[in-house]
Each structure stands twice: as structure tokens, then as C-alpha cells.
Amino acid sequence: PFWLKGHLRSRPSAYSCRASCTSRRKACMVRLSSALRVGALILPSLIGGVCAHGAVLTASGAAVRRQDSGISEFINNLHVCILQPGQPGSPANVSLGIFGTLQLWKLCCKNTSIGGLDVKTTITNPGLDWAGDTNFDIKLDYFASQCHGHWTYKSSAVGNFSMKVGTAPDNDADPFAHIGLDLAGEPIHAGGDPYPWPGKVSDVSCKLNFDIESLLFEGSGSSILNALGGISKYVQGTLHLMFCAAVKDNLRQTLKVILPQARNFTASLISNIPGGLDPPSVPAGAGPTYDLRTSKPAKWVHSLLQQGLETGDLGRLVERVSNGKDSATMKLGETGLSVANISVPHPVNISVNVFAETAGLEGMHTIDQADLSVQDKGQLGLLLSQAHLNVSLGLRTLVRATEGSSDAGMDNVALEMFGQAIDSLLEKFSLRLALSDLHVAGQTGLLIDQNRLDYLDVGSSWYDPQCMPSMMQNASIMSMDVQVVVDEFTFVSAAETPTQLEADVARSVNNVLGYLNTPMMRPTVTRLVRAIAAGQARDMINNQLQALLVGTPNSTCTSEVGFGSWVAYDISGILGACACLAAVIVLVAWVWRRGTVGSNHPALRVAAFLAAAGLCFQMGGLLGWPFRAGIRTHDGSAVGEPGEDTIVYMYVLEVSDVIFKMPGVAAATTFGVLLSSTRMLAVVNIALCGLNAYLARFVRWSIALGGWGMIMPYMFAFTQIPSFYARIVQFGQVWIDMGVQINAAFYVVILGLYLCDGASLMVYSRCSAATAKAPQVAKRPPRFALLGLAAALAALLAAPWFTLWTHSYSGVVGTVIHYQNGGYTRPISIAMVLSHSQDWLLNPSELGIGIYIMQFIMVVHAVLAPVLHAVLALYVGITLRWQGPIEAVAAVQPARGGQISDAGSSASFLSTSAEAKVPFRRTGYLLVLARMWSGADAMAAAMVLIVPDLTAQLNFMSAQACDPMDPMLTQLHKGCNVLTSEFNGGLLVLFLAGLAVRIFAELCAHGPLRGSMHKPAREVSVSCPNVVP
């Protein structure tokens, strides 16, 4: 921003002043220092006191300064002009004794500095039921200023004058100003007890002491005045009397208005502490109300607080949050909450608006008792007990000068300039209360619509602020009873770089507040705090609640369940179950008739049914919401019981979110689904239409890459479960955690994929025979392939402990979520995922097997299958290398492009005859199975696309909670719930090791043994003559 570095020294026109302060409002904004808070009574009184004697205040300049300047610079830049009694422009008479009368027309001062402000309070003559007489002693040690004006002497001599006034800045000199204010105490009677409070002004004293260090007259006849000895004393004495009289008179008039107002306001509060309100009523036409007595969350909060107090975890968490200071601060909205509006009508109309910007607590770890209990169907009870607590309230004041003050005698230009200057002044300070023996008890009425709660709980709209009215029927704070002793009431300036003057002001304010801290005033302050909590504070909270409940009509808030369809999910599941049943019936029938001559071998038909079932299960599972984010509350406080869990879902998945915000996830999962789905369709086609060379080759290669069709399970196992889990708060055996929950639809997808694998293996022999080339000789595996396979095997054995990638959590919400466990960074490895998987995230149907299924997927496909594949290939390779090549009989080349003939698929190039034993038959089958399930390289490659998109996933998972915080977060330049990921070398090692095993196994085992994994066609034809191989 552009800041004016100078300030106006000459008097501008009214138009230019208005234009300057209007066009550069930010430049003219001046933060009022803490001194003006005490000066809310004194400074207007001093200025207005002169006005009360007929002076006219005009603005001859604007006090423009930088925002980080203190009050000293502000006062130094002030340029104030005062006109004397009578009509504007009339002179003030200074008697010069025998030399006549000197008339001073206008007095303007600038370059002002003050220092040594001190305020003390003493109580005298205390009685049994009143506060006694209170004396406020206000002292200002140092004052200096440069002034100028017009003069007239004996009607003929006129001109200008300038003078320098001030006091010596040393402790031995008399103070510049010494003002005494005596207030008589008058008790306020409430409940039969007297409560001391100042009632009226009994005396005001004033003494000024400043010297005119230099006085110079200019103009015609000025030589006479300059030569006249002692003229400075005459002018000085006149100013002393004028200002003291003004201060005394104005303080009396101002306090005559303020003290009764303060007394009446205080009496209205402490005389009648409000009682409790009636329970909130159910609106007309509302549905049934949720019974809080059956509420698990309410019971969980009760258990959490009790466990936190019993174990001390609550105090330790508070101490950690406050960095050992036991304090926490909360911002109260963007502009703060309005807490007071004070009007001072004399001598200038001034309105003071007080806003609470922050609220803080200190000493929270000393909580003795805290509880939330259900008292009735729609009522909750709150209880807090604490031995010591400090409360702070950050305040901001906005001061305005308004029209309507006839006493000040301001002209329009002066009033406008004065109002703009005061309106620009902002002061920030905080009030701190030291409390002891704090006991808070409250009742809250909470009415929740049972039907809307059940309906919205299906989706995610229940916690959307726009949809809260559809669930909340009514809510209010019924009562709030605060029993507390106010030990100390202090003022703390919020100035960033306080000057000595600002420190003096803060000390002086605390001296004034010391009056409220005296033992005699303590009962009044204590009862006042109780009255405000029971009345104004309670009503302010209720107004906020009602404003929250007035929102969007219920009809616009529907339960959002995202992409998918329960109908499609159910239909697909039924069709898949029927196909599985048909496969079982075919197998049973074949077993029943297997001894009958001419019975058909059921392999192709069973494969077709299984492939169809797998396709139905996979597609249906994808439509059935395979995962959702959820929050779990666990209550294990009951001794000897396993604990009770309650899960609430947070968000739903939309296809548009995945496609546009997570393109890597969309691409990887689409590839895996298409690969497995097309393999199922190819198996069904082979069973129905016969063996085709192209289909056979596709099935053989898709089985070899079977691990790449499992990308979606890899995504769930290695990203959704470990990336988003967090235990937010835990006290003893009670905690709340969150994560992505794997639903039953995911296991349906897994079932479909494994059915696809089973169906594929049932046709693999035929597909392999159909694509085998003859004659072939199994060559010895090359040495580099065996060495590479051994090295890849070693890497795979160590890979589970390598860090694959690292997550880092930040942002306002992210910090809160991961604060207690301190897990702002999370290294992800296979071993970490296996050991830290939460069973509640994997058991949506409470079957207790989800954790084992997920661990089976991770262990088998990422570790066991690749290692077994490498071991078997190394065994075959070493055996072939040791025994030498295996001769194969001639085999007929398969027909090109069409149906495979019986002859073309009737010989194995590793067989010497149709009836001969095929070498490595069982090992070969294990090799094919291990390669099909081996997914280390596929998982690593997919994670390169998936992991970077987890940031976007967390963003739209947190959108409903974070969107309302966007304005505040933008100002703070912070994120809400931020996840950043960084790949580590372990992922590259895993990918290269898995890919190396796949390549070297082909050279060492699969290539030499290809064609041995099926029975010769002649053998098959003998047993099942009606089956086409």
C-alpha cells in the first residue's frame, strides 16, 4: 500500500481535506494507541473543556502516519487550533497589568510530545457496605509543543506570534498536569446484599505547570511587546487558569452522565440474575425427535472427558497444544463480535464501539471436572470445574465523532475533519481475568429430527452447513450458571512495538483497574461476571444458534450418495451368483457321470460360467460404492467389555471428481478393469465359439499379465487405507479416528477378479498348445538371466521394508487431525501397510475377515507371488542348465487366423509321445499361477500415477468442511487439509525387481517349457472326445 510519509502542516480547504481522507482512506487509517483508551474520558474532556468555555476546535491539518507508528508519533503529528470565547474569531484577553490588555486570537499547536503518564487509585473511608471514597490521581510529567497565533494590542498593533511551551523532562520538576478525581461510593443492593460501586463525583482538582520557553511577536508594534518584560508570565498564567477551569468543569459534566449510566447498567445486571429458559419447542409439522438418551455420540463424549481426566491425557494434550504455556486463542469471526456500544454526548458526541476479536484461555490443564451428560430426551447437561483459569479477550475499538453537540461549538468543517480523524483511529488491546474456584453448569436443549437424521446419514449432506436446518429442529442454551472468583482484572496493550508512553498508559490503566481488583470490589465483579454469563452471554450464543438454523428449506437438502446404483449392484450380484451356481451344477453332474462312456468334459463350460460370474461381480462391485471415508468413535471405557464403535460416513465418490481431479487414478484403474474384463469376455467367447488363434494368444498373454489387472485392489490396499487414516484424539480407551473404509462392494470386485483367474487357468492349456510352435528345442538359459533373476529375487525379499513414498500432512485441519499422534510425515512401505491396517476400515459387515483378505492381497500379489515366481524360474533355469536341452517331438503349426484343428493342437513340443510324461508339469502350473498373480511391477507402476492424485482426493474429501473456512484461510495464507507426497527409492527398486523377474523368468523357464502346460490333444480326445481343445 501507498503510505504518506509526511503530514499536512498548512491548513487545507474543506474540499481538499475531504478528498484526501476519502481517496486515501487506508493511508489515513490511524490505529489509536492504548493511551487513548484511558483518554476516552480524559482526552475528550481536556479538548472539550476548552470548547466548553467557548473555544472552537478546528482541523488545520491531518495526523497521517504509518500503521506501525505508536501514539507518540501520532500526538507529535497532531495540529490542533483553538479559538477563544465568544463568536468565532473573537480574541482572548490577557491582562498585562498597567500595560493594558493583550488579545490573542487563535492558538494553534503542533510538534507536541508528552511523557510520564501515571494514574494511581486509593480508597479512603471504607465502610461495611460501600466502597468508600476512591481517589484517582492522574499525573503527566512532561509536555512540550510549538504554538502560534494572532494578537492584537491596543487596537492598533496587530500581528502573529509564536511560542514554545514545555516542562523540563526530569523527575525533580513539577509535573505538567496533576488532576485529582474523588468518587464517592454508593452500594448497589441485590438479593439483600450490598455490592460496592462508585456513585458520584465528590471533588475534582487540577494543577497545571508549564513554562513558555520562548515567545516572539511579529507585526506592527511587536517591538513593544517583545521588549516588555514578564509578558510570558502573564500569558502563561492565563493559559493555566483557562485550561484547569476547562478540565474541571468538563470532567464534572462528563462523569455526571457516565457514572449514572454505568451504575444503572451494573445494577440492572447484578440485581436480577436471569434464570433458566424453557426447553426449545418442536416446530409445527416437524417429524419425530431423536432421543438423546439413546445417543452413542453423547455417551462417547462423556466417556472421553472422564478418561481424559482420569488418565491425565487431557491435561497433557492441552499442555502440548499450548507449547507448555497451557493457553489457546480462538479468532471470533472476520470482524469480531460486537460486545459494547458506548455514547459520550458531552462535550462532543462520541460513540465507541467495542468488538471482541479473539478469546483465549490459559491454565486449561488444571481442569478438575468436565462432563457432558444426557438429562432428558432433548436436553444435555454441561459441567466444568477448575481451580484456576485465566481468560483473555482481544478487543478492538472504533471511535466516531457525530454531529449534534452544541457545547463544542464546532463548525461543519471542523466537525467533519474531527469525525474523520476519530473514525480512522483503531486501537487493539486485551483484557485478562484471573479466575479461581470456577464452576460452570449449563443446560442445552437440542432437538434433532429422527427421520432426517436417518435419511441424511445414508449420504454426506448431514454435516453440510446449508443442510443443518433440515436435521436440527431447534436448539438453545437454556441456562448457564457461572460461579467464580475474579482475582485480577488487567489490561494488556496489543501494540507491536510499544513506546515508553504506551507502556506508561498500560501501567496506568492497570492501576485504574486495580480498583476493581481490591478485595472490597471483588464481590461486585464476581457477581457481575455471573450475571453476564447467565444473561447476555447466553443470549448471544442463542442468537448465533438461531441464525445458523435459519437456512435452506429442507426440500433442497437431499442425501448425496454419489456415483453408483444399489439396484445395479444387486442385479449384478444375483446374476453372478446364478452363474457360479450353474458352474457348480456342471461340475457336480460331471462328477456324477464321470465313469460313463461318452460323457463330456465340463472344463470349457465351467470356465464360461465362472468368467461370466466374474464379469458380473466386477461390474456390480464398481457400482456399489466400494469405499467411503468415515469417522469412528470408540468407547472402551467399560471394564471387561470390548468397546462400542460408531461409524459416521463423511463423503461420497463422484465420477466427475475422479475423471477431472484424479486423472492418474482414472487412467490406472481403467486400464486394470479393461484388462481383466476383456480376458473374461475372451474366455466366454472361447467356450461358446471355439478356440481361435488370436483369442488363444490374447488369453495366454493376458494371463501372463494377470497382475496388471489387479490395479484397483492395489490402489485400495496401498493408498486408501494407509494414506488417510488418523487417530485424532485418544484418552485412555476412548478415541476417535478416521479413514477410508473398504465396503462390501470391494470384496465383490475381488471375488470377480479371482473367478476370472480361475476361468482363465481352465483354458490356459488349450490356449498354450494352440499357440505353441514346433519343432522346438529348449535351450539352456543364459547365465546373465540366471544371475539377474537371483539379484531380482534378493531385491524382492528386501523390498517390503523399503520406503516407497512419504506423505506429509499440513494445513489448519490437517494439523489438528494429526496433532496428538504427531504423525505429520508418514513413510509408506509394504511392511508398514501390513502392520498398521485398521480392521474397522476393512470389516464393513462386521464379519471379521476383511483384514485377512486385504493382507492376503498385499502379501500374495506384492510379495509372495513375485518371490515364488523368481524361485521357481530359478529352479527350472538351473535344472535346464545342469541337464542340458530337452528335445521336443514335431508339432504341427497351428492354423493361421481361424479355427484350430485337432492335429494342430495335438502335440506338445516337450513331449516325446502322447502318452509320455511331460517334464516340469506341476512346476509349470505353479509358474503360470505365480506369474499371473505377480503384481510387484504393476503395483509400483500404478502408484506412479495414483499417488500424486491423493492430494486432490483429500481436497474433495474435505471440501464440505473446508469450504466455509476459505475466506479465513486465504487471509492466513494457509491450506485447510493438505497432503503432499514424495516418492522414495524403494518404489523404483520394487518396480525394477518385479519387472526383472518377469523378463528373466521368461528366458529361464517359461520359454523353454512353453507347450508343456497342457495334455496332448490326443490324450484329451480320448478322455473327452466331444470337447474341442
Short mmCIF file of N, CA and C in Angstrom, two decimals, residues 557-623:
data_model
loop_
_atom_site.label_atom_id
_atom_site.label_comp_id
_atom_site.label_asym_id
_atom_site.label_seq_id
_atom_site.Cartn_x
_atom_site.Cartn_y
_atom_site.Cartn_z
N CYS A 557 -32.31 -30.09 0.47
CA CYS A 557 -31.21 -30.87 1.00
C CYS A 557 -31.53 -32.35 0.87
N THR A 558 -30.87 -32.99 -0.05
CA THR A 558 -31.09 -34.42 -0.27
C THR A 558 -29.83 -35.18 0.11
N SER A 559 -30.00 -36.44 0.36
CA SER A 559 -28.86 -37.28 0.73
C SER A 559 -28.04 -37.60 -0.51
N GLU A 560 -26.78 -37.17 -0.51
CA GLU A 560 -25.91 -37.38 -1.65
C GLU A 560 -25.16 -38.70 -1.48
N VAL A 561 -25.37 -39.61 -2.43
CA VAL A 561 -24.72 -40.91 -2.33
C VAL A 561 -23.74 -41.13 -3.47
N GLY A 562 -23.58 -40.16 -4.37
CA GLY A 562 -22.54 -40.23 -5.37
C GLY A 562 -22.82 -41.21 -6.49
N PHE A 563 -21.74 -41.52 -7.24
CA PHE A 563 -21.86 -42.41 -8.39
C PHE A 563 -22.13 -43.83 -7.92
N GLY A 564 -23.05 -44.50 -8.62
CA GLY A 564 -23.37 -45.89 -8.31
C GLY A 564 -24.86 -46.12 -8.25
N SER A 565 -25.22 -47.37 -8.08
CA SER A 565 -26.63 -47.74 -8.03
C SER A 565 -26.76 -49.03 -7.24
N TRP A 566 -27.56 -48.96 -6.17
CA TRP A 566 -27.80 -50.18 -5.41
C TRP A 566 -28.56 -51.21 -6.24
N VAL A 567 -29.43 -50.75 -7.13
CA VAL A 567 -30.19 -51.68 -7.97
C VAL A 567 -29.25 -52.45 -8.90
N ALA A 568 -28.36 -51.70 -9.59
CA ALA A 568 -27.41 -52.35 -10.48
C ALA A 568 -26.49 -53.29 -9.70
N TYR A 569 -26.10 -52.86 -8.51
CA TYR A 569 -25.24 -53.70 -7.66
C TYR A 569 -25.95 -55.01 -7.29
N ASP A 570 -27.20 -54.92 -6.91
CA ASP A 570 -27.94 -56.13 -6.52
C ASP A 570 -28.18 -57.05 -7.71
N ILE A 571 -28.58 -56.47 -8.84
CA ILE A 571 -28.85 -57.29 -10.02
C ILE A 571 -27.58 -58.00 -10.48
N SER A 572 -26.46 -57.28 -10.52
CA SER A 572 -25.20 -57.90 -10.94
C SER A 572 -24.79 -59.00 -9.98
N GLY A 573 -24.99 -58.77 -8.68
CA GLY A 573 -24.66 -59.80 -7.72
C GLY A 573 -25.51 -61.05 -7.89
N ILE A 574 -26.80 -60.87 -8.17
CA ILE A 574 -27.69 -62.02 -8.38
C ILE A 574 -27.28 -62.80 -9.62
N LEU A 575 -26.98 -62.07 -10.71
CA LEU A 575 -26.56 -62.75 -11.94
C LEU A 575 -25.24 -63.51 -11.72
N GLY A 576 -24.30 -62.87 -11.02
CA GLY A 576 -23.04 -63.55 -10.75
C GLY A 576 -23.22 -64.78 -9.89
N ALA A 577 -24.10 -64.70 -8.91
CA ALA A 577 -24.36 -65.86 -8.06
C ALA A 577 -25.00 -66.99 -8.86
N CYS A 578 -25.90 -66.65 -9.77
CA CYS A 578 -26.53 -67.67 -10.62
C CYS A 578 -25.50 -68.35 -11.52
N ALA A 579 -24.58 -67.57 -12.09
CA ALA A 579 -23.54 -68.15 -12.94
C ALA A 579 -22.64 -69.08 -12.14
N CYS A 580 -22.30 -68.70 -10.92
CA CYS A 580 -21.49 -69.58 -10.06
C CYS A 580 -22.25 -70.87 -9.75
N LEU A 581 -23.54 -70.74 -9.49
CA LEU A 581 -24.35 -71.91 -9.21
C LEU A 581 -24.39 -72.84 -10.42
N ALA A 582 -24.50 -72.27 -11.60
CA ALA A 582 -24.50 -73.09 -12.82
C ALA A 582 -23.19 -73.84 -12.98
N ALA A 583 -22.07 -73.18 -12.66
CA ALA A 583 -20.77 -73.84 -12.76
C ALA A 583 -20.68 -75.00 -11.78
N VAL A 584 -21.21 -74.80 -10.59
CA VAL A 584 -21.20 -75.88 -9.60
C VAL A 584 -22.05 -77.05 -10.06
N ILE A 585 -23.22 -76.74 -10.65
CA ILE A 585 -24.10 -77.82 -11.13
C ILE A 585 -23.41 -78.63 -12.22
N VAL A 586 -22.70 -77.94 -13.13
CA VAL A 586 -22.00 -78.65 -14.20
C VAL A 586 -20.92 -79.56 -13.62
N LEU A 587 -20.17 -79.07 -12.64
CA LEU A 587 -19.13 -79.89 -12.03
C LEU A 587 -19.72 -81.09 -11.30
N VAL A 588 -20.81 -80.88 -10.56
CA VAL A 588 -21.44 -82.00 -9.84
C VAL A 588 -21.96 -83.04 -10.83
N ALA A 589 -22.56 -82.56 -11.90
CA ALA A 589 -23.08 -83.51 -12.90
C ALA A 589 -21.95 -84.30 -13.53
N TRP A 590 -20.85 -83.64 -13.79
CA TRP A 590 -19.71 -84.37 -14.41
C TRP A 590 -19.14 -85.39 -13.43
N VAL A 591 -19.02 -85.03 -12.16
CA VAL A 591 -18.51 -85.98 -11.18
C VAL A 591 -19.46 -87.16 -11.06
N TRP A 592 -20.75 -86.88 -11.13
CA TRP A 592 -21.74 -87.95 -11.01
C TRP A 592 -21.65 -88.92 -12.17
N ARG A 593 -21.32 -88.38 -13.39
CA ARG A 593 -21.31 -89.23 -14.58
C ARG A 593 -19.91 -89.47 -15.13
N ARG A 594 -18.90 -89.23 -14.31
CA ARG A 594 -17.55 -89.28 -14.88
C ARG A 594 -17.14 -90.68 -15.32
N GLY A 595 -17.77 -91.72 -14.81
CA GLY A 595 -17.42 -93.07 -15.25
C GLY A 595 -18.16 -93.49 -16.50
N THR A 596 -19.13 -92.68 -16.95
CA THR A 596 -19.94 -93.04 -18.10
C THR A 596 -19.18 -92.76 -19.40
N VAL A 597 -19.21 -93.74 -20.31
CA VAL A 597 -18.54 -93.57 -21.59
C VAL A 597 -19.25 -92.49 -22.39
N GLY A 598 -18.44 -91.59 -22.97
CA GLY A 598 -19.00 -90.53 -23.80
C GLY A 598 -19.43 -89.30 -23.05
N SER A 599 -19.17 -89.28 -21.75
CA SER A 599 -19.55 -88.06 -21.02
C SER A 599 -18.63 -86.92 -21.42
N ASN A 600 -19.15 -85.72 -21.47
CA ASN A 600 -18.39 -84.55 -21.91
C ASN A 600 -17.57 -83.99 -20.75
N HIS A 601 -16.35 -83.53 -21.02
CA HIS A 601 -15.54 -82.85 -20.02
C HIS A 601 -16.08 -81.44 -19.85
N PRO A 602 -16.34 -81.00 -18.60
CA PRO A 602 -17.04 -79.73 -18.39
C PRO A 602 -16.13 -78.51 -18.32
N ALA A 603 -14.82 -78.62 -18.60
CA ALA A 603 -13.89 -77.53 -18.31
C ALA A 603 -14.30 -76.23 -18.99
N LEU A 604 -14.63 -76.30 -20.29
CA LEU A 604 -14.94 -75.05 -21.01
C LEU A 604 -16.25 -74.44 -20.51
N ARG A 605 -17.24 -75.30 -20.25
CA ARG A 605 -18.50 -74.74 -19.77
C ARG A 605 -18.35 -74.14 -18.37
N VAL A 606 -17.61 -74.82 -17.52
CA VAL A 606 -17.37 -74.25 -16.19
C VAL A 606 -16.60 -72.94 -16.30
N ALA A 607 -15.60 -72.89 -17.17
CA ALA A 607 -14.83 -71.66 -17.37
C ALA A 607 -15.73 -70.53 -17.85
N ALA A 608 -16.66 -70.85 -18.74
CA ALA A 608 -17.56 -69.82 -19.24
C ALA A 608 -18.45 -69.27 -18.13
N PHE A 609 -19.01 -70.17 -17.32
CA PHE A 609 -19.86 -69.70 -16.21
C PHE A 609 -19.05 -68.86 -15.20
N LEU A 610 -17.84 -69.33 -14.90
CA LEU A 610 -17.03 -68.58 -13.94
C LEU A 610 -16.63 -67.22 -14.49
N ALA A 611 -16.28 -67.16 -15.76
CA ALA A 611 -15.92 -65.88 -16.36
C ALA A 611 -17.10 -64.91 -16.37
N ALA A 612 -18.29 -65.44 -16.70
CA ALA A 612 -19.48 -64.59 -16.68
C ALA A 612 -19.77 -64.10 -15.27
N ALA A 613 -19.63 -65.01 -14.28
CA ALA A 613 -19.85 -64.59 -12.89
C ALA A 613 -18.84 -63.53 -12.47
N GLY A 614 -17.57 -63.74 -12.86
CA GLY A 614 -16.55 -62.76 -12.52
C GLY A 614 -16.84 -61.40 -13.13
N LEU A 615 -17.30 -61.38 -14.37
CA LEU A 615 -17.62 -60.10 -15.02
C LEU A 615 -18.77 -59.41 -14.31
N CYS A 616 -19.80 -60.16 -13.92
CA CYS A 616 -20.93 -59.58 -13.20
C CYS A 616 -20.50 -59.02 -11.85
N PHE A 617 -19.71 -59.78 -11.13
CA PHE A 617 -19.27 -59.31 -9.82
C PHE A 617 -18.39 -58.07 -9.92
N GLN A 618 -17.51 -58.05 -10.90
CA GLN A 618 -16.61 -56.89 -11.03
C GLN A 618 -17.40 -55.63 -11.38
N MET A 619 -18.27 -55.72 -12.35
CA MET A 619 -19.04 -54.54 -12.76
C MET A 619 -20.00 -54.12 -11.65
N GLY A 620 -20.65 -55.09 -11.00
CA GLY A 620 -21.58 -54.75 -9.93
C GLY A 620 -20.89 -54.14 -8.73
N GLY A 621 -19.70 -54.66 -8.38
CA GLY A 621 -18.97 -54.10 -7.26
C GLY A 621 -18.54 -52.67 -7.49
N LEU A 622 -18.17 -52.36 -8.73
CA LEU A 622 -17.77 -50.99 -9.05
C LEU A 622 -18.94 -50.02 -8.91
N LEU A 623 -20.16 -50.50 -9.10
CA LEU A 623 -21.34 -49.65 -8.96
C LEU A 623 -21.88 -49.61 -7.54
#
